[in-house]
Amino acid sequence: MEFTSISFVFLGSTLGLILRIFIQNNFKIIIGFNIQSTSIVNFIASFFLGIFVALNFTSNPTFLLFYSGFLGCFSTFSSFIYQLFVLFQKRKFMRLFFHYIEVIMISFLFFLFRLLFCSIFLK
């Protein structure tokens, strides 16, 4: 991998990490139930992914910066899996189930919404 490519991944991952930490430390939403900050980050990442897919970023530097770098560090799949594991250990099976459904379904809906919106209005 050449230096320019590494630089794009590094820049994107740095920005993604900074934004993820900021959101996790400063935002919490309660709408009848607690939405964890990790879930909020995953929703936003899915939203951005829908935009990037709809815009069809295929050039190598853009791909490295946004897909591999930014979204790779911004989204928090490992944190999501750890949260599920902790709920499993605590035997909070209903919360585990609803948290899983919440993150997967809402993230998919955010992705789909942005993909469809961009596909319709940007063409």
Tab-separated table of C-alpha atoms in Angstrom:
chain	number	residue	atom	x	y	z
A	1	MET	CA	0.000	0.000	0.000
A	2	GLU	CA	1.428	3.359	-0.971
A	3	PHE	CA	1.902	6.292	1.406
A	4	THR	CA	-0.951	8.340	-0.118
A	5	SER	CA	-3.440	5.505	0.460
A	6	ILE	CA	-2.261	5.049	4.038
A	7	SER	CA	-2.625	8.797	4.582
A	8	PHE	CA	-6.245	8.747	3.364
A	9	VAL	CA	-7.131	5.846	5.668
A	10	PHE	CA	-5.336	7.524	8.574
A	11	LEU	CA	-7.098	10.857	8.021
A	12	GLY	CA	-10.530	9.240	7.666
A	13	SER	CA	-10.070	6.993	10.684
A	14	THR	CA	-8.866	9.885	12.828
A	15	LEU	CA	-11.920	11.972	11.938
A	16	GLY	CA	-14.238	8.994	12.486
A	17	LEU	CA	-12.726	8.220	15.879
A	18	ILE	CA	-12.920	11.820	17.075
A	19	LEU	CA	-16.562	12.144	16.021
A	20	ARG	CA	-17.482	8.769	17.600
A	21	ILE	CA	-15.907	9.689	20.943
A	22	PHE	CA	-17.591	13.104	20.890
A	23	ILE	CA	-21.024	11.581	20.252
A	24	GLN	CA	-20.564	8.789	22.802
A	25	ASN	CA	-19.576	11.269	25.493
A	26	ASN	CA	-22.163	13.968	24.785
A	27	PHE	CA	-25.388	12.454	23.470
A	28	LYS	CA	-27.997	10.270	25.078
A	29	ILE	CA	-31.583	9.967	23.889
A	30	ILE	CA	-34.483	8.652	25.917
A	31	ILE	CA	-37.665	7.950	23.937
A	32	GLY	CA	-39.689	5.619	26.114
A	33	PHE	CA	-36.515	3.560	26.436
A	34	ASN	CA	-32.824	4.329	26.608
A	35	ILE	CA	-30.971	4.473	23.285
A	36	GLN	CA	-27.303	3.956	24.021
A	37	SER	CA	-24.735	6.292	22.510
A	38	THR	CA	-23.186	3.371	20.635
A	39	SER	CA	-26.519	2.847	18.890
A	40	ILE	CA	-26.683	6.521	17.957
A	41	VAL	CA	-23.233	6.245	16.369
A	42	ASN	CA	-24.301	3.161	14.420
A	43	PHE	CA	-27.449	4.934	13.191
A	44	ILE	CA	-25.407	7.909	11.983
A	45	ALA	CA	-22.845	5.606	10.330
A	46	SER	CA	-25.649	3.808	8.476
A	47	PHE	CA	-27.039	7.184	7.413
A	48	PHE	CA	-23.634	8.222	6.009
A	49	LEU	CA	-23.177	4.836	4.337
A	50	GLY	CA	-26.468	5.334	2.506
A	51	ILE	CA	-25.221	8.680	1.226
A	52	PHE	CA	-21.854	7.313	0.101
A	53	VAL	CA	-23.412	4.325	-1.674
A	54	ALA	CA	-26.008	6.507	-3.411
A	55	LEU	CA	-23.323	8.941	-4.578
A	56	ASN	CA	-21.366	5.944	-5.895
A	57	PHE	CA	-17.963	6.933	-4.580
A	58	THR	CA	-15.722	4.573	-6.480
A	59	SER	CA	-12.449	6.456	-6.779
A	60	ASN	CA	-9.722	4.916	-4.679
A	61	PRO	CA	-8.857	7.956	-2.481
A	62	THR	CA	-12.527	8.631	-1.716
A	63	PHE	CA	-13.130	4.967	-0.932
A	64	LEU	CA	-10.134	4.846	1.392
A	65	LEU	CA	-11.032	8.108	3.138
A	66	PHE	CA	-14.757	7.517	3.709
A	67	TYR	CA	-15.458	3.777	3.608
A	68	SER	CA	-12.298	2.269	5.034
A	69	GLY	CA	-11.098	5.144	7.180
A	70	PHE	CA	-14.013	7.230	8.417
A	71	LEU	CA	-16.807	4.653	8.611
A	72	GLY	CA	-14.420	1.910	9.712
A	73	CYS	CA	-13.472	3.854	12.845
A	74	PHE	CA	-16.736	5.711	13.307
A	75	SER	CA	-19.054	2.710	13.382
A	76	THR	CA	-18.818	0.616	16.494
A	77	PHE	CA	-19.618	-2.979	15.616
A	78	SER	CA	-17.225	-4.382	18.220
A	79	SER	CA	-18.788	-2.170	20.915
A	80	PHE	CA	-22.235	-3.372	19.833
A	81	ILE	CA	-21.169	-7.027	20.124
A	82	TYR	CA	-19.613	-6.362	23.543
A	83	GLN	CA	-22.839	-4.725	24.763
A	84	LEU	CA	-24.773	-7.795	23.644
A	85	PHE	CA	-22.289	-10.032	25.466
A	86	VAL	CA	-22.607	-8.025	28.699
A	87	LEU	CA	-26.405	-8.262	28.531
A	88	PHE	CA	-26.054	-12.008	27.938
A	89	GLN	CA	-23.768	-12.386	30.952
A	90	LYS	CA	-26.218	-10.477	33.118
A	91	ARG	CA	-29.016	-12.740	31.822
A	92	LYS	CA	-30.995	-9.764	30.534
A	93	PHE	CA	-32.237	-11.700	27.546
A	94	MET	CA	-35.211	-9.484	26.713
A	95	ARG	CA	-33.042	-6.347	26.740
A	96	LEU	CA	-30.442	-8.192	24.639
A	97	PHE	CA	-33.104	-9.120	22.081
A	98	PHE	CA	-34.586	-5.621	21.892
A	99	HIS	CA	-31.174	-3.949	21.756
A	100	TYR	CA	-30.161	-6.256	18.894
A	101	ILE	CA	-33.374	-5.535	16.962
A	102	GLU	CA	-33.089	-1.801	17.703
A	103	VAL	CA	-29.582	-1.477	16.322
A	104	ILE	CA	-29.952	-3.764	13.312
A	105	MET	CA	-33.373	-2.571	12.164
A	106	ILE	CA	-32.934	1.160	12.783
A	107	SER	CA	-29.440	1.164	11.254
A	108	PHE	CA	-30.797	-0.587	8.169
A	109	LEU	CA	-33.686	1.871	7.929
A	110	PHE	CA	-31.295	4.856	8.172
A	111	PHE	CA	-29.136	3.353	5.433
A	112	LEU	CA	-32.119	2.596	3.220
A	113	PHE	CA	-33.663	6.037	3.772
A	114	ARG	CA	-30.490	7.870	2.752
A	115	LEU	CA	-29.837	5.553	-0.177
A	116	LEU	CA	-33.343	6.008	-1.550
A	117	PHE	CA	-33.431	9.756	-0.838
A	118	CYS	CA	-30.100	10.354	-2.565
A	119	SER	CA	-31.024	8.087	-5.479
A	120	ILE	CA	-34.269	9.975	-6.077
A	121	PHE	CA	-33.147	13.576	-5.558
A	122	LEU	CA	-29.566	13.517	-6.802
A	123	LYS	CA	-30.247	12.081	-10.258
